[in-house]
PDB file of C-alpha atoms and ligand atoms in Angstrom:
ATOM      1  CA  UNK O   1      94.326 160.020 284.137  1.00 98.00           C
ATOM      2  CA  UNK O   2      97.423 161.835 283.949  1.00 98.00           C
ATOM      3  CA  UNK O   3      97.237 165.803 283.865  1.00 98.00           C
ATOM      4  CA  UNK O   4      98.370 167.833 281.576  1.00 96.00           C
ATOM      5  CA  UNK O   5      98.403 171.639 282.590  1.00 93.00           C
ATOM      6  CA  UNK O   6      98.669 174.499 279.707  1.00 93.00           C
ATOM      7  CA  UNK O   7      99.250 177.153 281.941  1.00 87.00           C
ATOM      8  CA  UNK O   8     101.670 179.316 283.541  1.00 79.00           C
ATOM      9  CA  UNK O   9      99.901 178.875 286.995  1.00 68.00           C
ATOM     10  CA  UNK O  10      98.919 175.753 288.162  1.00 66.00           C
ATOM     11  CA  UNK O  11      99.940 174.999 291.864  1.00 64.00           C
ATOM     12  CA  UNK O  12     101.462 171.903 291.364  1.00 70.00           C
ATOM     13  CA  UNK O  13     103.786 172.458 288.168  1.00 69.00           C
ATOM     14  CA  UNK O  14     103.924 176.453 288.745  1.00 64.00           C
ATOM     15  CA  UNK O  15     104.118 176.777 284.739  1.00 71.00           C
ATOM     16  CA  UNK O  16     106.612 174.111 283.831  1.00 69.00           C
ATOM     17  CA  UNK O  17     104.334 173.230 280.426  1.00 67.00           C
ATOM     18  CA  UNK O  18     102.316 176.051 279.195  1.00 66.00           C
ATOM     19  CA  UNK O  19     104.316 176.115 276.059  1.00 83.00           C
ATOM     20  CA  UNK O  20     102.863 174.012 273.229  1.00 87.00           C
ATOM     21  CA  UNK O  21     105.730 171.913 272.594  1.00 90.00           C
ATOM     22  CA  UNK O  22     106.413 171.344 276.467  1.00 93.00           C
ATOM     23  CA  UNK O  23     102.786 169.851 277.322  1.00 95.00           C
ATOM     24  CA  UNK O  24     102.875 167.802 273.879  1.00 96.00           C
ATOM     25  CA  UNK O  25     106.077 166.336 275.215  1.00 96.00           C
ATOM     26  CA  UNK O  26     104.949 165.898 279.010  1.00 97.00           C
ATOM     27  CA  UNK O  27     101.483 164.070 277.638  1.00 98.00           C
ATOM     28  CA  UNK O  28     103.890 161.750 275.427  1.00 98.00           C
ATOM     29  CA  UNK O  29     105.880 161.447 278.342  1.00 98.00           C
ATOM     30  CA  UNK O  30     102.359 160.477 280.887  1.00 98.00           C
ATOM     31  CA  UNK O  31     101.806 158.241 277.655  1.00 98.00           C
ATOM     32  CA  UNK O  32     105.104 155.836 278.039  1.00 98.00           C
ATOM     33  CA  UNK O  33     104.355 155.893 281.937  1.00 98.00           C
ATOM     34  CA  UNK O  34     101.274 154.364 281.132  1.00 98.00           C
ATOM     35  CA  UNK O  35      98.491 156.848 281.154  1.00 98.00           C
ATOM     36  CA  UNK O  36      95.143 155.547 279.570  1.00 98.00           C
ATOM     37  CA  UNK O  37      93.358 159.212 279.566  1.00 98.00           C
ATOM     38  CA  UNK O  38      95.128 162.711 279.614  1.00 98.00           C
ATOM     39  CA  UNK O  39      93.336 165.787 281.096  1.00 98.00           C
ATOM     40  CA  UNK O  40      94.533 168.694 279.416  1.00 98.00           C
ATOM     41  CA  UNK O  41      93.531 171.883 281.082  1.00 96.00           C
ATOM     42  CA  UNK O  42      94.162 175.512 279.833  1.00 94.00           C
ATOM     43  CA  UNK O  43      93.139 177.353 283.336  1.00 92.00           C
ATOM     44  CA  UNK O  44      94.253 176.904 287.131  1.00 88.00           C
ATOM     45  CA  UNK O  45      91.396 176.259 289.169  1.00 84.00           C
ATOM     46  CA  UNK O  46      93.512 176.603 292.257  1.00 79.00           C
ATOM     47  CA  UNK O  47      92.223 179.244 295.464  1.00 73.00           C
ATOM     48  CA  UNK O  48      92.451 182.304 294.335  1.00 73.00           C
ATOM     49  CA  UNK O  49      94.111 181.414 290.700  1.00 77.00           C
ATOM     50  CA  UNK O  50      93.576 184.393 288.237  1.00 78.00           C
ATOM     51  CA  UNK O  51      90.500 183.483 285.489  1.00 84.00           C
ATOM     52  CA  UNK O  52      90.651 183.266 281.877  1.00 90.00           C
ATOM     53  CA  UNK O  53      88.808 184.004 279.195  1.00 94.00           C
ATOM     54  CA  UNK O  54      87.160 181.532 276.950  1.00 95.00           C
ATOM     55  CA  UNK O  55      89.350 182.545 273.697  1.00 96.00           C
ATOM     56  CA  UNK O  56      92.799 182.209 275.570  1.00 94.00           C
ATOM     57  CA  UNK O  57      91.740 178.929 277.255  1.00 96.00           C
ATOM     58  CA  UNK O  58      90.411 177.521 273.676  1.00 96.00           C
ATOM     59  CA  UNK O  59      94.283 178.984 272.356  1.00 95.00           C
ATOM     60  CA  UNK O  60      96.175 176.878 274.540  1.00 95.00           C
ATOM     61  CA  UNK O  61      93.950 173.828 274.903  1.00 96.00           C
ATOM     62  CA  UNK O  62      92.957 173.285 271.299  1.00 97.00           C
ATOM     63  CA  UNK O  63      96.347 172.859 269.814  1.00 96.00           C
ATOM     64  CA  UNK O  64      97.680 170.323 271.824  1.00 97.00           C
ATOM     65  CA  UNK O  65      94.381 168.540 271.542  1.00 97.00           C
ATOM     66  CA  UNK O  66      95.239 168.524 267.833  1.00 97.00           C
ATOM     67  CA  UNK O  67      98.302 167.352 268.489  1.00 97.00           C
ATOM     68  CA  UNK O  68      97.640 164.252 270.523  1.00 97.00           C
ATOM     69  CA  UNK O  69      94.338 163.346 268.123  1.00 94.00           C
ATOM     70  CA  UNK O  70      96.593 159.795 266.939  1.00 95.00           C
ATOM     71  CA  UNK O  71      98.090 159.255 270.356  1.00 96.00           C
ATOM     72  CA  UNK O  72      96.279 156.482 271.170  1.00 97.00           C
ATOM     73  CA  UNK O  73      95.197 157.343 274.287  1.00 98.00           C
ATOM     74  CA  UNK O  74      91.535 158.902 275.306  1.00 98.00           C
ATOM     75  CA  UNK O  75      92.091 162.919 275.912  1.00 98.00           C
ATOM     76  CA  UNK O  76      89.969 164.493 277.961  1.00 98.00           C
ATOM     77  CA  UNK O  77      89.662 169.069 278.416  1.00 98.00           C
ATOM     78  CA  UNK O  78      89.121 170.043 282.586  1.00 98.00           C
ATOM     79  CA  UNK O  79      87.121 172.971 281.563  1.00 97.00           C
ATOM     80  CA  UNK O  80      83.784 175.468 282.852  1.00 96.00           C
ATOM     81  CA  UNK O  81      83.386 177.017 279.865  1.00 97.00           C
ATOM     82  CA  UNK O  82      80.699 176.424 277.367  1.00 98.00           C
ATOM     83  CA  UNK O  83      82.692 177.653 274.694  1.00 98.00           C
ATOM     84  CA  UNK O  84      85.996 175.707 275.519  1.00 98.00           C
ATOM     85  CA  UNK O  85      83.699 172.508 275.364  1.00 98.00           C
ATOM     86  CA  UNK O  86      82.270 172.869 271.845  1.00 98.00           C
ATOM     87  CA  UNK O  87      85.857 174.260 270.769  1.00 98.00           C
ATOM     88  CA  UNK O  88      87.228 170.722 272.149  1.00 98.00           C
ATOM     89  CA  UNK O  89      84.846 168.566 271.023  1.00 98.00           C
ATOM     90  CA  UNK O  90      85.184 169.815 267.946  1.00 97.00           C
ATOM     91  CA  UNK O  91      88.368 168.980 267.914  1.00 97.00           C
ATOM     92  CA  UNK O  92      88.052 165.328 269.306  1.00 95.00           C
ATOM     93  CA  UNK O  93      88.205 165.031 272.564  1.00 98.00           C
ATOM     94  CA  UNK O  94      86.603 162.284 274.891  1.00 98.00           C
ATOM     95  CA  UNK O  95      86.152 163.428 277.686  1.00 98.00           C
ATOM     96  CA  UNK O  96      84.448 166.857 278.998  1.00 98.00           C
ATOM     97  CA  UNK O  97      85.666 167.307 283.068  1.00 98.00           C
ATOM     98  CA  UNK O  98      83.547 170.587 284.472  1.00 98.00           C
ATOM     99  CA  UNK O  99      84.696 171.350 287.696  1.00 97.00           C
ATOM    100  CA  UNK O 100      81.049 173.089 287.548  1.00 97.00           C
ATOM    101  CA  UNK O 101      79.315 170.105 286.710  1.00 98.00           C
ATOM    102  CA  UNK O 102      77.848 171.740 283.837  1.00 98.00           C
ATOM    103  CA  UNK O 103      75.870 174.076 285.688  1.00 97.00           C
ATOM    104  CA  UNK O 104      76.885 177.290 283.486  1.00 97.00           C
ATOM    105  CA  UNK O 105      74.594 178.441 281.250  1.00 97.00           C
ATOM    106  CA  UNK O 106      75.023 176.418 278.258  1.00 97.00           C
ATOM    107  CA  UNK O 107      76.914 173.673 279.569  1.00 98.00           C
ATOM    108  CA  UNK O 108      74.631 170.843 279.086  1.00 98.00           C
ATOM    109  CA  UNK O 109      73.689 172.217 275.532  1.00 97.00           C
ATOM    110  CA  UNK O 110      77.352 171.941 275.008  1.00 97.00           C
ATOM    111  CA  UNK O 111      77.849 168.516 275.611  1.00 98.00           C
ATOM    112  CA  UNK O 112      74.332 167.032 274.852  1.00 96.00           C
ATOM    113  CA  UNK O 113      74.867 166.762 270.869  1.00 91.00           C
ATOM    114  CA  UNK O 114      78.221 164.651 271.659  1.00 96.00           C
ATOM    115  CA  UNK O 115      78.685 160.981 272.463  1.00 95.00           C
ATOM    116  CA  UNK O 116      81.675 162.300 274.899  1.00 97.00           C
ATOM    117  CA  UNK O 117      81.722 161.245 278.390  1.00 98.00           C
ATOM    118  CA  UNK O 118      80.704 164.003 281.325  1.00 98.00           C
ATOM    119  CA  UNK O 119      82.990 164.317 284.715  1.00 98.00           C
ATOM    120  CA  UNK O 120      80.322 165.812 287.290  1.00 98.00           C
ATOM    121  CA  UNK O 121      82.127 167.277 289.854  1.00 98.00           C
ATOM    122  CA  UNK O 122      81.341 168.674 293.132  1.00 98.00           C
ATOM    123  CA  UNK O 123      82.626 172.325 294.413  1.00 97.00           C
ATOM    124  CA  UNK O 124      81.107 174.897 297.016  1.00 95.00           C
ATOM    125  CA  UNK O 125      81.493 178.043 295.717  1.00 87.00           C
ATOM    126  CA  UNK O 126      84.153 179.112 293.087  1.00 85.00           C
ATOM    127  CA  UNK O 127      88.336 178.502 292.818  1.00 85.00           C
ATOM    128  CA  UNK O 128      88.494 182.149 293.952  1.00 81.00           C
ATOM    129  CA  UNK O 129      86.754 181.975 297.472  1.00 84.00           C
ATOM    130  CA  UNK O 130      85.807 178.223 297.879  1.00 81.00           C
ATOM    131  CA  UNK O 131      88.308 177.863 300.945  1.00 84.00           C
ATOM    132  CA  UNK O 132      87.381 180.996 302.656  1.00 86.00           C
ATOM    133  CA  UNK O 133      85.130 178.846 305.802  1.00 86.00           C
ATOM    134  CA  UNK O 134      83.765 176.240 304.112  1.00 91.00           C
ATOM    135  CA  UNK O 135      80.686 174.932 306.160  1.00 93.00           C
ATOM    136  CA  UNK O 136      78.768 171.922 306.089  1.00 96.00           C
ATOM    137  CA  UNK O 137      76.405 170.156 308.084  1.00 96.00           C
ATOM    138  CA  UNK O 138      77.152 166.800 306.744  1.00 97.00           C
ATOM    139  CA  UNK O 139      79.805 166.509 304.179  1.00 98.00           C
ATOM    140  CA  UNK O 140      79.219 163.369 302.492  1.00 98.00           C
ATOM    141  CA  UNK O 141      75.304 163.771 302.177  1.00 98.00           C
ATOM    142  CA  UNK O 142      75.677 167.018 300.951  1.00 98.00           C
ATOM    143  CA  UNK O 143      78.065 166.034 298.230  1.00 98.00           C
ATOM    144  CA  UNK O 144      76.284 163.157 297.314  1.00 98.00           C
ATOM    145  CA  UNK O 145      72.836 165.415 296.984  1.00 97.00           C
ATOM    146  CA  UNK O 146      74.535 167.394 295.105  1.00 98.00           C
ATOM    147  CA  UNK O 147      75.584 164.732 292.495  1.00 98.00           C
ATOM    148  CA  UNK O 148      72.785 163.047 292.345  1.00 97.00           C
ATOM    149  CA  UNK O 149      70.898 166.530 291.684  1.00 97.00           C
ATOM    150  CA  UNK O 150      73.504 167.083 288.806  1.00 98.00           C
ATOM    151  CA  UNK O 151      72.573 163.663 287.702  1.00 97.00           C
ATOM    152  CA  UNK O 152      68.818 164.395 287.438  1.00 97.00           C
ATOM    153  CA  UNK O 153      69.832 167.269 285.469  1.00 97.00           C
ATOM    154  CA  UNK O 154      72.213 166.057 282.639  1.00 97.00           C
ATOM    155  CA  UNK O 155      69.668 162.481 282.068  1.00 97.00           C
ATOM    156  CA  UNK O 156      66.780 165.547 282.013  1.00 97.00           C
ATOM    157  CA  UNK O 157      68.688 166.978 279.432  1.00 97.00           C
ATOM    158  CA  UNK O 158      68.951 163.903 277.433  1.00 96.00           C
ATOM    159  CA  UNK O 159      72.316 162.504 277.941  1.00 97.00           C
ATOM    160  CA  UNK O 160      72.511 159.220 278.834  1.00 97.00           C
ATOM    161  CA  UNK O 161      73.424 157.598 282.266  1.00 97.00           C
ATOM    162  CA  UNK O 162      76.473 155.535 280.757  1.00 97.00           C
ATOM    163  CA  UNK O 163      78.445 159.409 279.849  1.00 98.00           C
ATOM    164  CA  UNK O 164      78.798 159.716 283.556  1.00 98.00           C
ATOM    165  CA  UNK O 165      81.701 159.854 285.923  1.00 98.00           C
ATOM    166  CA  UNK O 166      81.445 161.543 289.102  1.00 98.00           C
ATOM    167  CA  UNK O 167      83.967 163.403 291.054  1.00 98.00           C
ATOM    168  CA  UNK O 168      83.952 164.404 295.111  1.00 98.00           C
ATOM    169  CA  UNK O 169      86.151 167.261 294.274  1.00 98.00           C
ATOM    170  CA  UNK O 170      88.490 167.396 296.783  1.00 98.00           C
ATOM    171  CA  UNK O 171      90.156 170.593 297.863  1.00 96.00           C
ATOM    172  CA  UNK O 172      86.988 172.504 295.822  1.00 96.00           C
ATOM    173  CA  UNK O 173      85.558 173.975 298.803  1.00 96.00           C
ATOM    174  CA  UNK O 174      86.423 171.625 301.524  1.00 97.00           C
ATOM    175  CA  UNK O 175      88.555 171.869 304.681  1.00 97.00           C
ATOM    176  CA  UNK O 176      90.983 168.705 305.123  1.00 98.00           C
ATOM    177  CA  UNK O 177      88.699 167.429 307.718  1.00 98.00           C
ATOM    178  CA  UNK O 178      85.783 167.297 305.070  1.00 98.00           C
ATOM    179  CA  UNK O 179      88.131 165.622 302.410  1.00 98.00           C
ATOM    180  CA  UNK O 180      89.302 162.977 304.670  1.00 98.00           C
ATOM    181  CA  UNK O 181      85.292 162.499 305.608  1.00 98.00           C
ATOM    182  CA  UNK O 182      84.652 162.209 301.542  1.00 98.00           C
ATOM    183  CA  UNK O 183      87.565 159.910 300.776  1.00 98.00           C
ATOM    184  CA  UNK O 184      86.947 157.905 304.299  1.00 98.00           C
ATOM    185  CA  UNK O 185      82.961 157.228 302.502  1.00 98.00           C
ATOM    186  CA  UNK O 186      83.851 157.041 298.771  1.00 98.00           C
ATOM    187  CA  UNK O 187      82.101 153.846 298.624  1.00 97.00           C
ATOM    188  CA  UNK O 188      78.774 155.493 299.242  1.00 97.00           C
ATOM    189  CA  UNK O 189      79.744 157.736 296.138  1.00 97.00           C
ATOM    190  CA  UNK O 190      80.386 154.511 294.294  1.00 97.00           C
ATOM    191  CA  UNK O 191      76.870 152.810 295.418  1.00 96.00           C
ATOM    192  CA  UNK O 192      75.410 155.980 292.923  1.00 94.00           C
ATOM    193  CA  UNK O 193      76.376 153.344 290.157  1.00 95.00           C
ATOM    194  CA  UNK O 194      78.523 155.395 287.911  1.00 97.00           C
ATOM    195  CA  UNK O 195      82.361 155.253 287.935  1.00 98.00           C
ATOM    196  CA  UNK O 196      84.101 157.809 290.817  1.00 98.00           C
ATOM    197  CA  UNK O 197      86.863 160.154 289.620  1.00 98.00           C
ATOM    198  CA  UNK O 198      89.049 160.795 292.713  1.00 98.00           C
ATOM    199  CA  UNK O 199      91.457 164.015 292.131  1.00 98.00           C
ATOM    200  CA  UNK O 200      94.254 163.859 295.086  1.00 98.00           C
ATOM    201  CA  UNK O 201      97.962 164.079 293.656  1.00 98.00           C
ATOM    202  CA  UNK O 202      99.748 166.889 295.130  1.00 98.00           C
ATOM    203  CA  UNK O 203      97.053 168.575 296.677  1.00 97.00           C
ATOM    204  CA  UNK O 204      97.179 171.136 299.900  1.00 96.00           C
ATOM    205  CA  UNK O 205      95.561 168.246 301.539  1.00 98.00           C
ATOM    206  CA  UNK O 206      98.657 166.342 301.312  1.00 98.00           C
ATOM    207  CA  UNK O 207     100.812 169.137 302.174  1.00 98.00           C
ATOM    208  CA  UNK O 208      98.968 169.807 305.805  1.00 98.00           C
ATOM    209  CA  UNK O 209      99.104 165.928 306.260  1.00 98.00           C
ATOM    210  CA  UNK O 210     102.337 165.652 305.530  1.00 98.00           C
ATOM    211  CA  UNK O 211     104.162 169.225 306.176  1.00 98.00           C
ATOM    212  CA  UNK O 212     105.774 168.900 302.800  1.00 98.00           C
ATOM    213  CA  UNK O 213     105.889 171.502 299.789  1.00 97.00           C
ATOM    214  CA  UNK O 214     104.445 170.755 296.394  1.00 96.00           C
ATOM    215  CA  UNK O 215     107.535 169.409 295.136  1.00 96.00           C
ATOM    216  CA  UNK O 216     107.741 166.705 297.978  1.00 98.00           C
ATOM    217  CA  UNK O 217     103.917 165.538 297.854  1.00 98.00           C
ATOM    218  CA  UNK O 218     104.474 161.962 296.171  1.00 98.00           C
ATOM    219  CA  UNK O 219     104.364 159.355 299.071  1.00 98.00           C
ATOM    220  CA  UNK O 220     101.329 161.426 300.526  1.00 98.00           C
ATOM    221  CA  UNK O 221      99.686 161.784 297.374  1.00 98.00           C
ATOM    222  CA  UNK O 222     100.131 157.756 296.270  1.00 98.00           C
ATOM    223  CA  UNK O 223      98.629 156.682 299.896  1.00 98.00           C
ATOM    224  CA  UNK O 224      95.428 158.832 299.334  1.00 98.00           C
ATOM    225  CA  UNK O 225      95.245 157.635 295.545  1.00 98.00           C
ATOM    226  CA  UNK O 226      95.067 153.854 297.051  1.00 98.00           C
ATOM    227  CA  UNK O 227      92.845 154.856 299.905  1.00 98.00           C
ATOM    228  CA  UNK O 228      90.216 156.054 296.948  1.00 98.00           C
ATOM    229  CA  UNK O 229      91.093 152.922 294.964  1.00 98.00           C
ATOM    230  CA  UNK O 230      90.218 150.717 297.818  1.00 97.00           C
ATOM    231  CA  UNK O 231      86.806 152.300 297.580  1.00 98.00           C
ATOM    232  CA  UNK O 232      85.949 152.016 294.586  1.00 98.00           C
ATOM    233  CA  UNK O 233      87.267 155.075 293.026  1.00 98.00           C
ATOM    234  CA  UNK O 234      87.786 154.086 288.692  1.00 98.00           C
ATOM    235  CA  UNK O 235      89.761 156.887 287.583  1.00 98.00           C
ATOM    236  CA  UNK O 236      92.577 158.539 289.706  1.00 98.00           C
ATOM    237  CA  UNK O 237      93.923 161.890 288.435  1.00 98.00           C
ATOM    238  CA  UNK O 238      97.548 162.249 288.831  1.00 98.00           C
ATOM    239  CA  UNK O 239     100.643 164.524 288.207  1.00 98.00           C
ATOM    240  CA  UNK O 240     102.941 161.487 288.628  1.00 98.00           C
ATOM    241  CA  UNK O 241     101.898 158.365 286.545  1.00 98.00           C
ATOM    242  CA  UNK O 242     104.813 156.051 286.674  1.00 98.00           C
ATOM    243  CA  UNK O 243     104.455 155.905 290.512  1.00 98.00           C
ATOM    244  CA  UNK O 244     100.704 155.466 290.123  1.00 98.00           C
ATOM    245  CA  UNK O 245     100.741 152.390 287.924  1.00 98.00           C
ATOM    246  CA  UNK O 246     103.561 150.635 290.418  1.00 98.00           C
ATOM    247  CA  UNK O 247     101.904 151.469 293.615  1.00 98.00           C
ATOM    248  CA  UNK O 248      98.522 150.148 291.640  1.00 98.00           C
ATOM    249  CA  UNK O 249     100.372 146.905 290.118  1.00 98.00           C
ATOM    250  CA  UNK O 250     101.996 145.944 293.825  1.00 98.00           C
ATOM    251  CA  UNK O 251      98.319 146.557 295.361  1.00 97.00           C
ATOM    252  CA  UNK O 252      96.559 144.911 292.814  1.00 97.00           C
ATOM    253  CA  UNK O 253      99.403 141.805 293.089  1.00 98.00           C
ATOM    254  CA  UNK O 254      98.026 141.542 296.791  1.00 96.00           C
ATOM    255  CA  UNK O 255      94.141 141.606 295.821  1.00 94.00           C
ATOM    256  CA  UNK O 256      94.409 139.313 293.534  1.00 96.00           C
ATOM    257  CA  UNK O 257      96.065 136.969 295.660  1.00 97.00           C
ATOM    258  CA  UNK O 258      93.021 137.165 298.155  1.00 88.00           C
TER     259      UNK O 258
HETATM  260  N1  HH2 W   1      91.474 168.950 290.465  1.00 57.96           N
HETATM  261  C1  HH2 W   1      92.054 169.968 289.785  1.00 57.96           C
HETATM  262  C2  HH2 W   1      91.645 170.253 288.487  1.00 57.96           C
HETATM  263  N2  HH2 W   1      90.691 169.530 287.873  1.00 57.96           N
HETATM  264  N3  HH2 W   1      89.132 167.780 287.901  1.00 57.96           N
HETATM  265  C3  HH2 W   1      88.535 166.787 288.548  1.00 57.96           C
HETATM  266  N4  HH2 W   1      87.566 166.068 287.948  1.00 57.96           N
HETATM  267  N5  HH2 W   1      88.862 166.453 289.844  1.00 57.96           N
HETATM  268  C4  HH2 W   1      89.834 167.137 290.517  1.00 57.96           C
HETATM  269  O1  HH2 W   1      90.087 166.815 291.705  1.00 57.96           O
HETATM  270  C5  HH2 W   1      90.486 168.214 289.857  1.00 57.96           C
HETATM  271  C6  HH2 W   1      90.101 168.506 288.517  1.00 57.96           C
HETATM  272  C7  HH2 W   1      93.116 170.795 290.440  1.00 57.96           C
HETATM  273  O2  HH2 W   1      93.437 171.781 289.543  1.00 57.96           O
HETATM  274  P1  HH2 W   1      94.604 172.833 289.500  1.00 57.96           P
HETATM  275  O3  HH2 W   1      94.619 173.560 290.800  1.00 57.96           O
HETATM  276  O4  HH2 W   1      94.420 173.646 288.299  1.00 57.96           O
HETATM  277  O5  HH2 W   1      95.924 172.047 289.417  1.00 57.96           O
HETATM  278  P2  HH2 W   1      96.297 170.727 288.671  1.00 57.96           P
HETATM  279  O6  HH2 W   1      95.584 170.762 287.364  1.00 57.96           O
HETATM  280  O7  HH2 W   1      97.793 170.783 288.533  1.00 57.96           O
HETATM  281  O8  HH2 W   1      95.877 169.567 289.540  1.00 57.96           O
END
């Protein structure tokens, strides 16, 4: 899943395509790379980024949608907002990724009429506090109660099991401690039976790990991405697909071989 970021703010491309024509070009360019899905996103969702409103996140998402309709590829909108959901699907798109797993008010209504597939995600708290202290007893329980809760709730709202994907949500909420616990037990994600969605490239985690900036996050950010594939994870969303695919061909070379 390669990322596609419509906005000025986003911590790990600070801006570079929140022009129309500049993240049309970037997804063609994750296309050639070898991208199978695109996650085009009209907010940051980084600590402490600034919100948006429904209308301007439906302005910048919506056209580029349009514009990649024929590429070939599934698309997918990283969105909270009821409103930005019907305004995609309208408009195509395969995938809805909710940070908030759906759990604003309207949410599952948006998505239940659709056949589009669901990203569940986990988060404590929202982008604009979620790092101030976050505090768990036991991280990977509390995630995976969480999910499964989520769960209960979209199948109670009538959308079926197979729509799923679920996402840890690293660096939403989480200390580095409590990411390395979630990536450490992905596979007891995985044993909920729907695919995982791992979310790594570039992120602060890497940065403390590695004492690099945001520009220098690669090698950091490909080890994790294998680390989560060697659990199980099924999608891997990534700033840098190129890299991905080699460092998942050379891997999968070796398993192969086994
Ligand atoms: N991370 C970000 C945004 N959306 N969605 C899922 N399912 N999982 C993630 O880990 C995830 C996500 C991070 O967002 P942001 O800070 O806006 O930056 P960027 O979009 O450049 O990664």
């Amino acid at each position: 899943m390669g990322v596609v970021n419509v906005t000025p703010d986003s911590f790990s491309d600070g801006g570079r395509y929140s022009t129309h024509e500049a993240a049309v070009r970037h997804a063609h360019r994750l296309i050639d790379e070898g991208a199978d899905l695109l996650d085009i996103g009209g907010e940051s969702t980084r600590p402490g980024a600034a919100e948006v409103s429904a209308d301007e996140e439906i302005r910048r998402i919506v056209p580029v949608l349009d514009a990649l309709r024929d590429c070939g590829r599934a698309l997918s909108v990283d969105t909270r907002r009821p409103e930005t959901m019907r305004a995609a699907l309208e408009h195509g798109v395969d995938l809805v990724n909710d940070i908030g797993a759906l759990r604003a008010p309207g949410a599952l209504d948006a998505v239940r009429t659709s056949e589009c597939a669901v990203c569940l995600m986990h988060m404590l708290g929202e982008p604009g506090t979620m790092q101030q202290a976050p505090r768990y007893g036991d991280v990977v329980g509390e995630v995976e109660d969480f999910l499964a809760g989520r769960l209960a709730a979209v199948l109670a709202a009538g959308i079926d099991r197979e729509r799923i994907v679920v996402d840890p949500g690293i660096g939403f909420g989480k200390t580095l401690r409590h990411n390395l616990q979630l990536l450490a037990a992905l596979d007891e994600l995985v044993a909920l039976g729907m695919p995982v969605l791992v979310g790594v490239s570039r992120k602060s985690m890497i940065g403390t790990l590695t004492g690099r900036d945001v520009d220098h996050r690669l090698a950091g950010s490909l080890s994790a991405m294998l680390a989560a594939v060697m659990r199980g994870a099924r999608i891997v969303r990534v700033h840098d697909v190129a890299e991905t695919r080699d460092a998942l061909r050379v891997w999968q070379a070796i398993d192969d071989a086994q």
